[in-house]
Structures are given as structure tokens and as C-alpha cells.
Amino acid sequence: MKKYIAGRFLQLIPVLLGITFLTFALLSLTPGDPAQKKLSAQGVAVSKEILEETRREMGLDRPWGLRYFNWLSDLIHGDMGNSYKDGTSVAKKLIKAMKYTGILSFSAFLSALVISIPLGVYCGVKKNGALDRVMKWFCLAGNAVPGFLLAVLLMYFFCLRIQAFPVIAKGSVKGLFLPTLTLALPLSCRLIRQVRSSVLNQIGMEYIDGAKARGVLKPYILIFHILQNAMISILTVAGLSFGTLLGGSVVIETIFMWPGMGKLVMDAITARDYPVVQGFVMVMAVIYVVINLIVDICYHLLDPRLEEL
């Protein structure tokens, strides 16, 4: 297992390097001048001399390769640079926003698990029952409705019609409910179908018939045979979904004015604040690949036969 984990860590290095290169290259090709944006935001009259001086101060007059090398070197030493917009450390901005994104993502992820696992197991065990048929249509609708539309519908009903929650979340506990529900419902729809499918697949296995023939109790078979083996595929979808959840929260945070990383990066894109965008992409990339690594390690723990592959 130690050899496997070390090998996976080594594989992450070229992946992350490739992401840094692509991120830096794509942002450099983006239309718009960060120096001009900065001066306009400060209300400074933009002349050619001032613009060139600002570009020199921001290091934008240097060759592209040199700027990438300097940024990568600083990144390796833990320095993500400073925001073009206000000169604040990018790392400090991301850490502050990450707290709110983490709260929202974990809240949505846990809510989705609490909703989907019991429902998925029940639908698998009671295949074609009344609840299974209802959940089939519910999941189809949940996967078809875009996140921003669901956010607007929930906002209209809960904020405007019954006025139970604030329209602008602003990091409050009460304001957490609607962003959580918006992220959790579509994820629950995906997980319910996955759990149901995995449970049905295990129920059809011969070893389950053997356990029943030996008189093993049904709750024991369900928990220690069916669920344990079904967890491998469920774990894959859940792990990847969590990474997607972090990235997908960008739009939802912006709609509900939740002060997380999504809103931070949307503001940074508008202001052409490249260091913040680059820092955001790197943090999300690291989180995503680490989640994948954890999922793979869990695979090996749940199914030791994979060690031989």
C-alpha cells in the first residue's frame, strides 16, 4: 500500500505542472488588460505613460515565459503573489474564502448523502415499488433542471413567497440553507440512482443467494454484504461529485452572495485579477486530485484484491 501511495503522489506532479502551464497560458490569452482594469477601478485617468508604468510595476512587460517561470517558482515556495486589484496576498484571500466554500460544500455533500443513501438502498431493495417509481421521475427532473434555475426557483418560493430565508446569504447560518439545498438536490438525484443500481447489482449475486440459503438474517446481509460491496462504486461517484461540487459552487455562491471561493473568483475574472484566478485554479486542482487519490486508496482498503492488479 505504501508503494502504491508513493507512486500515486509521483503521478500527481506532472498533472499539477500541466495545470499550472495551461492556466497561465489561457489567462494570458484572455482579452483585456489587467493594468487598464486596475487604473479604471481606482478612478485614475488612463494615459499611455501611466499605463506603461503600471504594467511595468505589475510585471506585465516581461516575456511570457519569464513571467510563468517566476510565478511557478514563487508558487513552489508557497507564494501565490498579490492581487492586482488591491495588493492583498492571494493566499490570504483564498484561505478566507475557502472557509465559507468548505462549509457550504460539506453541508451540501452531507445533506446529499443523508438523502440519497437510505432512499437509494430502499429503492434497490423494493425495486419497482411505489417509492422507486416516484424517485425515478424525481431524479430525472433533478438532473434536468440547471443549478441556477433551481436556485432562482428556491429563492422565489422561500425568500419572496413565504419569506423564511434571506435573499442574500452573506455567510450567515440562516443564509446557508438555500445554497446547500440548491447544491444537494441535484447531487442527491445522481447518488440515489447510483446507490440503487449498485444495490441491485449486489442483490443479483450468487453469494447473496448462498447467504440467504444459510439462514443469514436479512439486515446482516444488507449491511455487511450488499452495502459493503456496493460502497466501492458509490464511493467513486461520491468522491468525484465532491470535487465537482466545489467547482460547481461558483455560480451558486454568486447567486446567493455567499462569500466563498466561487464569488471571489467571479469577481477576480471580472476585474482581470489574474493572480487570484490562478491561485483559485491551483487550489481547486490540488483538492480535486487529492480527493481522487483518497478515493483510490479507499478502493484498495475496501477490496484488497486490487493490490494484485
PDB file of C-alpha atoms in Angstrom:
ATOM      1  CA  MET A   1       0.000   0.000   0.000  1.00  0.00           C
ATOM      2  CA  LYS A   2       2.848   2.431   0.843  1.00  0.00           C
ATOM      3  CA  LYS A   3       4.433   1.778  -2.572  1.00  0.00           C
ATOM      4  CA  TYR A   4       1.087   2.399  -4.275  1.00  0.00           C
ATOM      5  CA  ILE A   5       0.507   5.697  -2.418  1.00  0.00           C
ATOM      6  CA  ALA A   6       4.056   6.898  -3.185  1.00  0.00           C
ATOM      7  CA  GLY A   7       3.573   6.053  -6.876  1.00  0.00           C
ATOM      8  CA  ARG A   8       0.288   7.950  -6.992  1.00  0.00           C
ATOM      9  CA  PHE A   9       1.905  11.006  -5.385  1.00  0.00           C
ATOM     10  CA  LEU A  10       4.629  10.974  -8.054  1.00  0.00           C
ATOM     11  CA  GLN A  11       1.950  10.817 -10.771  1.00  0.00           C
ATOM     12  CA  LEU A  12       0.371  13.985  -9.377  1.00  0.00           C
ATOM     13  CA  ILE A  13       3.476  16.111 -10.084  1.00  0.00           C
ATOM     14  CA  PRO A  14       3.212  16.201 -13.926  1.00  0.00           C
ATOM     15  CA  VAL A  15      -0.571  16.605 -13.668  1.00  0.00           C
ATOM     16  CA  LEU A  16      -0.265  19.688 -11.466  1.00  0.00           C
ATOM     17  CA  LEU A  17       2.563  21.115 -13.595  1.00  0.00           C
ATOM     18  CA  GLY A  18       0.399  20.728 -16.700  1.00  0.00           C
ATOM     19  CA  ILE A  19      -2.447  22.536 -14.943  1.00  0.00           C
ATOM     20  CA  THR A  20      -0.173  25.457 -13.986  1.00  0.00           C
ATOM     21  CA  PHE A  21       1.005  25.773 -17.600  1.00  0.00           C
ATOM     22  CA  LEU A  22      -2.486  25.631 -19.097  1.00  0.00           C
ATOM     23  CA  THR A  23      -3.910  28.045 -16.527  1.00  0.00           C
ATOM     24  CA  PHE A  24      -1.172  30.610 -17.049  1.00  0.00           C
ATOM     25  CA  ALA A  25      -1.325  30.280 -20.847  1.00  0.00           C
ATOM     26  CA  LEU A  26      -5.131  30.567 -21.082  1.00  0.00           C
ATOM     27  CA  LEU A  27      -5.276  33.587 -18.790  1.00  0.00           C
ATOM     28  CA  SER A  28      -2.532  35.279 -20.809  1.00  0.00           C
ATOM     29  CA  LEU A  29      -4.631  34.802 -23.954  1.00  0.00           C
ATOM     30  CA  THR A  30      -7.749  36.267 -22.316  1.00  0.00           C
ATOM     31  CA  PRO A  31      -8.752  39.632 -23.835  1.00  0.00           C
ATOM     32  CA  GLY A  32      -8.404  42.681 -21.584  1.00  0.00           C
ATOM     33  CA  ASP A  33      -5.522  44.476 -19.920  1.00  0.00           C
ATOM     34  CA  PRO A  34      -5.241  43.958 -16.121  1.00  0.00           C
ATOM     35  CA  ALA A  35      -3.293  47.240 -15.770  1.00  0.00           C
ATOM     36  CA  GLN A  36      -6.050  49.186 -17.506  1.00  0.00           C
ATOM     37  CA  LYS A  37      -8.702  47.476 -15.372  1.00  0.00           C
ATOM     38  CA  LYS A  38      -6.778  48.333 -12.203  1.00  0.00           C
ATOM     39  CA  LEU A  39      -6.421  52.005 -13.133  1.00  0.00           C
ATOM     40  CA  SER A  40     -10.078  52.265 -14.147  1.00  0.00           C
ATOM     41  CA  ALA A  41     -11.170  50.689 -10.836  1.00  0.00           C
ATOM     42  CA  GLN A  42      -9.070  53.271  -8.965  1.00  0.00           C
ATOM     43  CA  GLY A  43     -10.626  56.097 -10.974  1.00  0.00           C
ATOM     44  CA  VAL A  44      -7.272  57.099 -12.498  1.00  0.00           C
ATOM     45  CA  ALA A  45      -7.323  58.775 -15.917  1.00  0.00           C
ATOM     46  CA  VAL A  46      -5.537  56.291 -18.179  1.00  0.00           C
ATOM     47  CA  SER A  47      -2.775  57.787 -20.298  1.00  0.00           C
ATOM     48  CA  LYS A  48      -0.151  55.894 -22.280  1.00  0.00           C
ATOM     49  CA  GLU A  49       2.652  56.789 -19.829  1.00  0.00           C
ATOM     50  CA  ILE A  50       0.669  55.824 -16.718  1.00  0.00           C
ATOM     51  CA  LEU A  51      -0.482  52.589 -18.374  1.00  0.00           C
ATOM     52  CA  GLU A  52       3.069  51.576 -19.284  1.00  0.00           C
ATOM     53  CA  GLU A  53       4.327  52.441 -15.785  1.00  0.00           C
ATOM     54  CA  THR A  54       1.563  50.363 -14.191  1.00  0.00           C
ATOM     55  CA  ARG A  55       2.237  47.442 -16.495  1.00  0.00           C
ATOM     56  CA  ARG A  56       5.928  47.641 -15.514  1.00  0.00           C
ATOM     57  CA  GLU A  57       5.052  47.673 -11.785  1.00  0.00           C
ATOM     58  CA  MET A  58       2.790  44.636 -12.269  1.00  0.00           C
ATOM     59  CA  GLY A  59       5.475  42.786 -14.237  1.00  0.00           C
ATOM     60  CA  LEU A  60       3.298  42.555 -17.341  1.00  0.00           C
ATOM     61  CA  ASP A  61       6.043  43.997 -19.593  1.00  0.00           C
ATOM     62  CA  ARG A  62       8.222  40.904 -19.123  1.00  0.00           C
ATOM     63  CA  PRO A  63       8.272  37.998 -21.622  1.00  0.00           C
ATOM     64  CA  TRP A  64       5.551  35.376 -21.113  1.00  0.00           C
ATOM     65  CA  GLY A  65       7.993  32.536 -20.355  1.00  0.00           C
ATOM     66  CA  LEU A  66       9.830  34.580 -17.705  1.00  0.00           C
ATOM     67  CA  ARG A  67       6.543  35.556 -16.020  1.00  0.00           C
ATOM     68  CA  TYR A  68       5.424  31.904 -15.958  1.00  0.00           C
ATOM     69  CA  PHE A  69       8.746  30.737 -14.533  1.00  0.00           C
ATOM     70  CA  ASN A  70       8.724  33.428 -11.810  1.00  0.00           C
ATOM     71  CA  TRP A  71       5.101  32.654 -10.898  1.00  0.00           C
ATOM     72  CA  LEU A  72       5.777  28.901 -10.777  1.00  0.00           C
ATOM     73  CA  SER A  73       8.919  29.413  -8.683  1.00  0.00           C
ATOM     74  CA  ASP A  74       7.000  31.578  -6.189  1.00  0.00           C
ATOM     75  CA  LEU A  75       4.141  29.051  -6.131  1.00  0.00           C
ATOM     76  CA  ILE A  76       6.505  26.185  -5.277  1.00  0.00           C
ATOM     77  CA  HIS A  77       7.783  28.281  -2.364  1.00  0.00           C
ATOM     78  CA  GLY A  78       4.209  28.863  -1.164  1.00  0.00           C
ATOM     79  CA  ASP A  79       3.807  32.391  -2.517  1.00  0.00           C
ATOM     80  CA  MET A  80       0.743  32.865  -4.764  1.00  0.00           C
ATOM     81  CA  GLY A  81       1.521  36.543  -5.291  1.00  0.00           C
ATOM     82  CA  ASN A  82      -0.631  39.583  -4.600  1.00  0.00           C
ATOM     83  CA  SER A  83      -3.963  40.624  -6.022  1.00  0.00           C
ATOM     84  CA  TYR A  84      -3.774  43.109  -8.908  1.00  0.00           C
ATOM     85  CA  LYS A  85      -6.932  44.721  -7.582  1.00  0.00           C
ATOM     86  CA  ASP A  86      -5.974  45.686  -4.024  1.00  0.00           C
ATOM     87  CA  GLY A  87      -2.474  44.294  -3.430  1.00  0.00           C
ATOM     88  CA  THR A  88      -3.690  41.791  -0.798  1.00  0.00           C
ATOM     89  CA  SER A  89      -1.979  38.406  -0.567  1.00  0.00           C
ATOM     90  CA  VAL A  90      -3.777  35.893  -2.809  1.00  0.00           C
ATOM     91  CA  ALA A  91      -3.220  33.125  -0.259  1.00  0.00           C
ATOM     92  CA  LYS A  92      -4.944  35.166   2.462  1.00  0.00           C
ATOM     93  CA  LYS A  93      -7.899  35.903   0.184  1.00  0.00           C
ATOM     94  CA  LEU A  94      -8.273  32.228  -0.753  1.00  0.00           C
ATOM     95  CA  ILE A  95      -7.958  30.980   2.829  1.00  0.00           C
ATOM     96  CA  LYS A  96     -10.631  33.411   3.993  1.00  0.00           C
ATOM     97  CA  ALA A  97     -12.997  32.420   1.159  1.00  0.00           C
ATOM     98  CA  MET A  98     -12.164  28.712   1.443  1.00  0.00           C
ATOM     99  CA  LYS A  99     -13.689  28.598   4.920  1.00  0.00           C
ATOM    100  CA  TYR A 100     -17.092  29.582   3.532  1.00  0.00           C
ATOM    101  CA  THR A 101     -16.825  27.326   0.472  1.00  0.00           C
ATOM    102  CA  GLY A 102     -15.809  24.419   2.717  1.00  0.00           C
ATOM    103  CA  ILE A 103     -18.819  24.977   4.979  1.00  0.00           C
ATOM    104  CA  LEU A 104     -21.189  25.134   2.001  1.00  0.00           C
ATOM    105  CA  SER A 105     -19.673  22.147   0.184  1.00  0.00           C
ATOM    106  CA  PHE A 106     -19.564  19.874   3.241  1.00  0.00           C
ATOM    107  CA  SER A 107     -23.084  20.911   4.192  1.00  0.00           C
ATOM    108  CA  ALA A 108     -24.373  20.092   0.681  1.00  0.00           C
ATOM    109  CA  PHE A 109     -22.356  16.861   0.449  1.00  0.00           C
ATOM    110  CA  LEU A 110     -23.509  15.530   3.824  1.00  0.00           C
ATOM    111  CA  SER A 111     -27.106  16.512   3.064  1.00  0.00           C
ATOM    112  CA  ALA A 112     -26.907  14.668  -0.271  1.00  0.00           C
ATOM    113  CA  LEU A 113     -25.527  11.533   1.419  1.00  0.00           C
ATOM    114  CA  VAL A 114     -28.208  11.608   4.127  1.00  0.00           C
ATOM    115  CA  ILE A 115     -30.919  11.917   1.465  1.00  0.00           C
ATOM    116  CA  SER A 116     -29.549   9.559  -1.178  1.00  0.00           C
ATOM    117  CA  ILE A 117     -28.161   6.517   0.650  1.00  0.00           C
ATOM    118  CA  PRO A 118     -31.345   5.494   2.550  1.00  0.00           C
ATOM    119  CA  LEU A 119     -33.549   6.289  -0.455  1.00  0.00           C
ATOM    120  CA  GLY A 120     -31.216   4.534  -2.910  1.00  0.00           C
ATOM    121  CA  VAL A 121     -30.988   1.415  -0.739  1.00  0.00           C
ATOM    122  CA  TYR A 122     -34.767   1.316  -0.242  1.00  0.00           C
ATOM    123  CA  CYS A 123     -35.410   1.736  -3.985  1.00  0.00           C
ATOM    124  CA  GLY A 124     -32.907  -1.036  -4.717  1.00  0.00           C
ATOM    125  CA  VAL A 125     -34.422  -3.456  -2.215  1.00  0.00           C
ATOM    126  CA  LYS A 126     -38.025  -2.543  -3.169  1.00  0.00           C
ATOM    127  CA  LYS A 127     -37.445  -2.428  -6.923  1.00  0.00           C
ATOM    128  CA  ASN A 128     -40.443  -1.122  -8.932  1.00  0.00           C
ATOM    129  CA  GLY A 129     -42.269  -0.232  -5.722  1.00  0.00           C
ATOM    130  CA  ALA A 130     -44.289   2.985  -5.384  1.00  0.00           C
ATOM    131  CA  LEU A 131     -41.389   4.993  -3.917  1.00  0.00           C
ATOM    132  CA  ASP A 132     -38.969   3.611  -6.521  1.00  0.00           C
ATOM    133  CA  ARG A 133     -41.210   4.828  -9.341  1.00  0.00           C
ATOM    134  CA  VAL A 134     -41.644   8.247  -7.723  1.00  0.00           C
ATOM    135  CA  MET A 135     -37.885   8.614  -7.188  1.00  0.00           C
ATOM    136  CA  LYS A 136     -37.229   7.683 -10.806  1.00  0.00           C
ATOM    137  CA  TRP A 137     -39.173  10.723 -12.037  1.00  0.00           C
ATOM    138  CA  PHE A 138     -37.804  12.890  -9.235  1.00  0.00           C
ATOM    139  CA  CYS A 139     -34.223  12.029 -10.197  1.00  0.00           C
ATOM    140  CA  LEU A 140     -34.892  12.635 -13.885  1.00  0.00           C
ATOM    141  CA  ALA A 141     -36.286  16.079 -13.092  1.00  0.00           C
ATOM    142  CA  GLY A 142     -33.468  16.822 -10.653  1.00  0.00           C
ATOM    143  CA  ASN A 143     -30.791  16.014 -13.216  1.00  0.00           C
ATOM    144  CA  ALA A 144     -32.530  18.021 -15.949  1.00  0.00           C
ATOM    145  CA  VAL A 145     -33.004  21.293 -14.040  1.00  0.00           C
ATOM    146  CA  PRO A 146     -29.908  23.556 -14.201  1.00  0.00           C
ATOM    147  CA  GLY A 147     -28.474  24.679 -10.874  1.00  0.00           C
ATOM    148  CA  PHE A 148     -29.020  28.386 -11.485  1.00  0.00           C
ATOM    149  CA  LEU A 149     -32.711  27.796 -12.353  1.00  0.00           C
ATOM    150  CA  LEU A 150     -33.218  25.710  -9.214  1.00  0.00           C
ATOM    151  CA  ALA A 151     -31.556  28.495  -7.196  1.00  0.00           C
ATOM    152  CA  VAL A 152     -33.924  31.098  -8.636  1.00  0.00           C
ATOM    153  CA  LEU A 153     -36.996  28.883  -8.010  1.00  0.00           C
ATOM    154  CA  LEU A 154     -35.988  28.196  -4.412  1.00  0.00           C
ATOM    155  CA  MET A 155     -35.222  31.863  -3.881  1.00  0.00           C
ATOM    156  CA  TYR A 156     -38.632  32.859  -5.256  1.00  0.00           C
ATOM    157  CA  PHE A 157     -40.530  30.386  -3.059  1.00  0.00           C
ATOM    158  CA  PHE A 158     -38.572  30.549   0.220  1.00  0.00           C
ATOM    159  CA  CYS A 159     -37.441  34.185   0.113  1.00  0.00           C
ATOM    160  CA  LEU A 160     -40.230  36.048  -1.662  1.00  0.00           C
ATOM    161  CA  ARG A 161     -43.357  33.927  -1.131  1.00  0.00           C
ATOM    162  CA  ILE A 162     -43.007  32.655   2.428  1.00  0.00           C
ATOM    163  CA  GLN A 163     -40.058  34.897   3.428  1.00  0.00           C
ATOM    164  CA  ALA A 164     -38.438  32.166   5.516  1.00  0.00           C
ATOM    165  CA  PHE A 165     -34.862  32.848   4.427  1.00  0.00           C
ATOM    166  CA  PRO A 166     -32.833  35.914   3.380  1.00  0.00           C
ATOM    167  CA  VAL A 167     -32.237  36.574  -0.319  1.00  0.00           C
ATOM    168  CA  ILE A 168     -28.604  37.489   0.340  1.00  0.00           C
ATOM    169  CA  ALA A 169     -26.811  34.820   2.383  1.00  0.00           C
ATOM    170  CA  LYS A 170     -23.652  36.792   3.321  1.00  0.00           C
ATOM    171  CA  GLY A 171     -22.168  33.867   5.259  1.00  0.00           C
ATOM    172  CA  SER A 172     -24.966  33.651   7.878  1.00  0.00           C
ATOM    173  CA  VAL A 173     -26.198  30.348   9.320  1.00  0.00           C
ATOM    174  CA  LYS A 174     -29.757  31.032   8.132  1.00  0.00           C
ATOM    175  CA  GLY A 175     -28.456  32.011   4.712  1.00  0.00           C
ATOM    176  CA  LEU A 176     -26.693  28.650   4.369  1.00  0.00           C
ATOM    177  CA  PHE A 177     -29.923  26.666   3.888  1.00  0.00           C
ATOM    178  CA  LEU A 178     -30.857  27.637   0.326  1.00  0.00           C
ATOM    179  CA  PRO A 179     -27.348  27.355  -1.232  1.00  0.00           C
ATOM    180  CA  THR A 180     -27.000  23.972   0.495  1.00  0.00           C
ATOM    181  CA  LEU A 181     -30.362  22.774  -0.850  1.00  0.00           C
ATOM    182  CA  THR A 182     -29.523  24.027  -4.355  1.00  0.00           C
ATOM    183  CA  LEU A 183     -26.295  22.032  -4.432  1.00  0.00           C
ATOM    184  CA  ALA A 184     -27.567  18.982  -2.535  1.00  0.00           C
ATOM    185  CA  LEU A 185     -30.706  18.206  -4.556  1.00  0.00           C
ATOM    186  CA  PRO A 186     -29.059  17.572  -7.972  1.00  0.00           C
ATOM    187  CA  LEU A 187     -26.261  15.618  -6.296  1.00  0.00           C
ATOM    188  CA  SER A 188     -28.820  13.519  -4.396  1.00  0.00           C
ATOM    189  CA  CYS A 189     -30.570  12.666  -7.666  1.00  0.00           C
ATOM    190  CA  ARG A 190     -27.317  11.324  -9.141  1.00  0.00           C
ATOM    191  CA  LEU A 191     -26.400   9.397  -5.992  1.00  0.00           C
ATOM    192  CA  ILE A 192     -29.853   7.831  -5.492  1.00  0.00           C
ATOM    193  CA  ARG A 193     -29.687   6.191  -8.940  1.00  0.00           C
ATOM    194  CA  GLN A 194     -26.088   5.092  -8.335  1.00  0.00           C
ATOM    195  CA  VAL A 195     -26.871   3.578  -4.921  1.00  0.00           C
ATOM    196  CA  ARG A 196     -29.966   1.850  -6.294  1.00  0.00           C
ATOM    197  CA  SER A 197     -28.029   0.409  -9.226  1.00  0.00           C
ATOM    198  CA  SER A 198     -25.171  -0.809  -7.009  1.00  0.00           C
ATOM    199  CA  VAL A 199     -27.558  -2.436  -4.534  1.00  0.00           C
ATOM    200  CA  LEU A 200     -29.483  -4.168  -7.324  1.00  0.00           C
ATOM    201  CA  ASN A 201     -26.226  -5.430  -8.806  1.00  0.00           C
ATOM    202  CA  GLN A 202     -25.183  -6.955  -5.485  1.00  0.00           C
ATOM    203  CA  ILE A 203     -28.623  -8.434  -4.774  1.00  0.00           C
ATOM    204  CA  GLY A 204     -28.349 -10.424  -8.006  1.00  0.00           C
ATOM    205  CA  MET A 205     -25.036 -12.036  -6.992  1.00  0.00           C
ATOM    206  CA  GLU A 206     -24.882 -15.754  -6.184  1.00  0.00           C
ATOM    207  CA  TYR A 207     -23.190 -15.228  -2.819  1.00  0.00           C
ATOM    208  CA  ILE A 208     -26.301 -13.362  -1.635  1.00  0.00           C
ATOM    209  CA  ASP A 209     -28.447 -16.385  -2.525  1.00  0.00           C
ATOM    210  CA  GLY A 210     -25.960 -18.547  -0.644  1.00  0.00           C
ATOM    211  CA  ALA A 211     -26.163 -16.331   2.452  1.00  0.00           C
ATOM    212  CA  LYS A 212     -29.963 -16.486   2.355  1.00  0.00           C
ATOM    213  CA  ALA A 213     -29.838 -20.283   1.986  1.00  0.00           C
ATOM    214  CA  ARG A 214     -27.583 -20.483   5.072  1.00  0.00           C
ATOM    215  CA  GLY A 215     -30.227 -18.579   7.035  1.00  0.00           C
ATOM    216  CA  VAL A 216     -28.246 -15.364   7.486  1.00  0.00           C
ATOM    217  CA  LEU A 217     -30.501 -12.570   8.695  1.00  0.00           C
ATOM    218  CA  LYS A 218     -31.611 -10.058   6.053  1.00  0.00           C
ATOM    219  CA  PRO A 219     -30.365  -6.946   7.929  1.00  0.00           C
ATOM    220  CA  TYR A 220     -26.930  -8.573   8.245  1.00  0.00           C
ATOM    221  CA  ILE A 221     -26.869  -9.430   4.518  1.00  0.00           C
ATOM    222  CA  LEU A 222     -27.916  -5.899   3.624  1.00  0.00           C
ATOM    223  CA  ILE A 223     -25.338  -4.115   5.785  1.00  0.00           C
ATOM    224  CA  PHE A 224     -22.321  -6.458   5.725  1.00  0.00           C
ATOM    225  CA  HIS A 225     -22.646  -7.960   2.248  1.00  0.00           C
ATOM    226  CA  ILE A 226     -24.689  -5.794  -0.082  1.00  0.00           C
ATOM    227  CA  LEU A 227     -23.782  -2.326   1.212  1.00  0.00           C
ATOM    228  CA  GLN A 228     -20.136  -3.112   1.867  1.00  0.00           C
ATOM    229  CA  ASN A 229     -19.562  -4.300  -1.697  1.00  0.00           C
ATOM    230  CA  ALA A 230     -21.798  -1.640  -3.236  1.00  0.00           C
ATOM    231  CA  MET A 231     -19.765   1.058  -1.470  1.00  0.00           C
ATOM    232  CA  ILE A 232     -16.905   0.728  -3.992  1.00  0.00           C
ATOM    233  CA  SER A 233     -18.902   2.162  -6.880  1.00  0.00           C
ATOM    234  CA  ILE A 234     -20.815   4.539  -4.609  1.00  0.00           C
ATOM    235  CA  LEU A 235     -17.519   5.858  -3.263  1.00  0.00           C
ATOM    236  CA  THR A 236     -16.320   6.666  -6.779  1.00  0.00           C
ATOM    237  CA  VAL A 237     -19.347   8.746  -7.655  1.00  0.00           C
ATOM    238  CA  ALA A 238     -19.459  10.416  -4.235  1.00  0.00           C
ATOM    239  CA  GLY A 239     -15.759  11.331  -4.304  1.00  0.00           C
ATOM    240  CA  LEU A 240     -15.842  12.756  -7.803  1.00  0.00           C
ATOM    241  CA  SER A 241     -19.106  14.527  -7.011  1.00  0.00           C
ATOM    242  CA  PHE A 242     -17.498  16.305  -4.092  1.00  0.00           C
ATOM    243  CA  GLY A 243     -14.791  17.685  -6.374  1.00  0.00           C
ATOM    244  CA  THR A 244     -17.449  18.741  -8.865  1.00  0.00           C
ATOM    245  CA  LEU A 245     -19.420  20.287  -6.014  1.00  0.00           C
ATOM    246  CA  LEU A 246     -16.520  22.586  -5.126  1.00  0.00           C
ATOM    247  CA  GLY A 247     -16.211  23.773  -8.715  1.00  0.00           C
ATOM    248  CA  GLY A 248     -19.968  23.938  -9.254  1.00  0.00           C
ATOM    249  CA  SER A 249     -20.486  26.170  -6.251  1.00  0.00           C
ATOM    250  CA  VAL A 250     -19.084  29.122  -8.246  1.00  0.00           C
ATOM    251  CA  VAL A 251     -22.438  30.046  -9.800  1.00  0.00           C
ATOM    252  CA  ILE A 252     -24.496  29.236  -6.702  1.00  0.00           C
ATOM    253  CA  GLU A 253     -22.252  31.322  -4.427  1.00  0.00           C
ATOM    254  CA  THR A 254     -22.576  34.241  -6.824  1.00  0.00           C
ATOM    255  CA  ILE A 255     -26.389  33.987  -6.972  1.00  0.00           C
ATOM    256  CA  PHE A 256     -26.789  33.840  -3.188  1.00  0.00           C
ATOM    257  CA  MET A 257     -23.886  36.261  -2.498  1.00  0.00           C
ATOM    258  CA  TRP A 258     -22.204  33.583  -0.404  1.00  0.00           C
ATOM    259  CA  PRO A 259     -18.671  34.888   0.341  1.00  0.00           C
ATOM    260  CA  GLY A 260     -16.799  31.761  -0.773  1.00  0.00           C
ATOM    261  CA  MET A 261     -14.185  30.982  -3.386  1.00  0.00           C
ATOM    262  CA  GLY A 262     -16.746  30.930  -6.193  1.00  0.00           C
ATOM    263  CA  LYS A 263     -17.787  34.531  -5.641  1.00  0.00           C
ATOM    264  CA  LEU A 264     -14.150  35.522  -5.131  1.00  0.00           C
ATOM    265  CA  VAL A 265     -13.067  34.082  -8.478  1.00  0.00           C
ATOM    266  CA  MET A 266     -16.055  35.532 -10.341  1.00  0.00           C
ATOM    267  CA  ASP A 267     -15.135  38.996  -9.051  1.00  0.00           C
ATOM    268  CA  ALA A 268     -11.477  38.320  -9.966  1.00  0.00           C
ATOM    269  CA  ILE A 269     -12.375  37.294 -13.531  1.00  0.00           C
ATOM    270  CA  THR A 270     -14.418  40.471 -13.980  1.00  0.00           C
ATOM    271  CA  ALA A 271     -11.516  42.598 -12.736  1.00  0.00           C
ATOM    272  CA  ARG A 272      -8.883  40.598 -14.723  1.00  0.00           C
ATOM    273  CA  ASP A 273      -7.233  39.848 -11.380  1.00  0.00           C
ATOM    274  CA  TYR A 274      -5.105  37.003 -12.778  1.00  0.00           C
ATOM    275  CA  PRO A 275      -3.121  36.061  -9.627  1.00  0.00           C
ATOM    276  CA  VAL A 276      -6.390  35.352  -7.763  1.00  0.00           C
ATOM    277  CA  VAL A 277      -7.773  33.286 -10.662  1.00  0.00           C
ATOM    278  CA  GLN A 278      -4.513  31.321 -10.974  1.00  0.00           C
ATOM    279  CA  GLY A 279      -4.464  30.695  -7.218  1.00  0.00           C
ATOM    280  CA  PHE A 280      -8.095  29.541  -7.285  1.00  0.00           C
ATOM    281  CA  VAL A 281      -7.469  27.101 -10.142  1.00  0.00           C
ATOM    282  CA  MET A 282      -4.416  25.647  -8.409  1.00  0.00           C
ATOM    283  CA  VAL A 283      -6.220  25.175  -5.090  1.00  0.00           C
ATOM    284  CA  MET A 284      -9.181  23.508  -6.819  1.00  0.00           C
ATOM    285  CA  ALA A 285      -6.854  21.281  -8.863  1.00  0.00           C
ATOM    286  CA  VAL A 286      -4.982  20.136  -5.758  1.00  0.00           C
ATOM    287  CA  ILE A 287      -8.244  19.442  -3.911  1.00  0.00           C
ATOM    288  CA  TYR A 288      -9.615  17.502  -6.885  1.00  0.00           C
ATOM    289  CA  VAL A 289      -6.559  15.275  -7.376  1.00  0.00           C
ATOM    290  CA  VAL A 290      -6.224  14.663  -3.617  1.00  0.00           C
ATOM    291  CA  ILE A 291      -9.885  13.591  -3.462  1.00  0.00           C
ATOM    292  CA  ASN A 292      -9.257  11.196  -6.341  1.00  0.00           C
ATOM    293  CA  LEU A 293      -6.217   9.831  -4.532  1.00  0.00           C
ATOM    294  CA  ILE A 294      -8.217   9.299  -1.331  1.00  0.00           C
ATOM    295  CA  VAL A 295     -10.956   7.537  -3.314  1.00  0.00           C
ATOM    296  CA  ASP A 296      -8.392   5.209  -4.923  1.00  0.00           C
ATOM    297  CA  ILE A 297      -6.832   4.424  -1.551  1.00  0.00           C
ATOM    298  CA  CYS A 298     -10.291   3.656  -0.144  1.00  0.00           C
ATOM    299  CA  TYR A 299     -10.810   1.292  -3.106  1.00  0.00           C
ATOM    300  CA  HIS A 300      -7.793  -0.707  -2.051  1.00  0.00           C
ATOM    301  CA  LEU A 301      -8.890  -0.751   1.568  1.00  0.00           C
ATOM    302  CA  LEU A 302     -12.388  -1.976   0.659  1.00  0.00           C
ATOM    303  CA  ASP A 303     -11.187  -4.510  -1.911  1.00  0.00           C
ATOM    304  CA  PRO A 304      -7.673  -5.874  -1.142  1.00  0.00           C
ATOM    305  CA  ARG A 305      -7.744  -7.878  -4.406  1.00  0.00           C
ATOM    306  CA  LEU A 306      -6.879  -4.634  -6.250  1.00  0.00           C
ATOM    307  CA  GLU A 307      -3.363  -4.844  -4.764  1.00  0.00           C
ATOM    308  CA  GLU A 308      -2.651  -7.625  -7.227  1.00  0.00           C
ATOM    309  CA  LEU A 309      -3.594  -5.549 -10.295  1.00  0.00           C
TER     310      LEU A 309
END
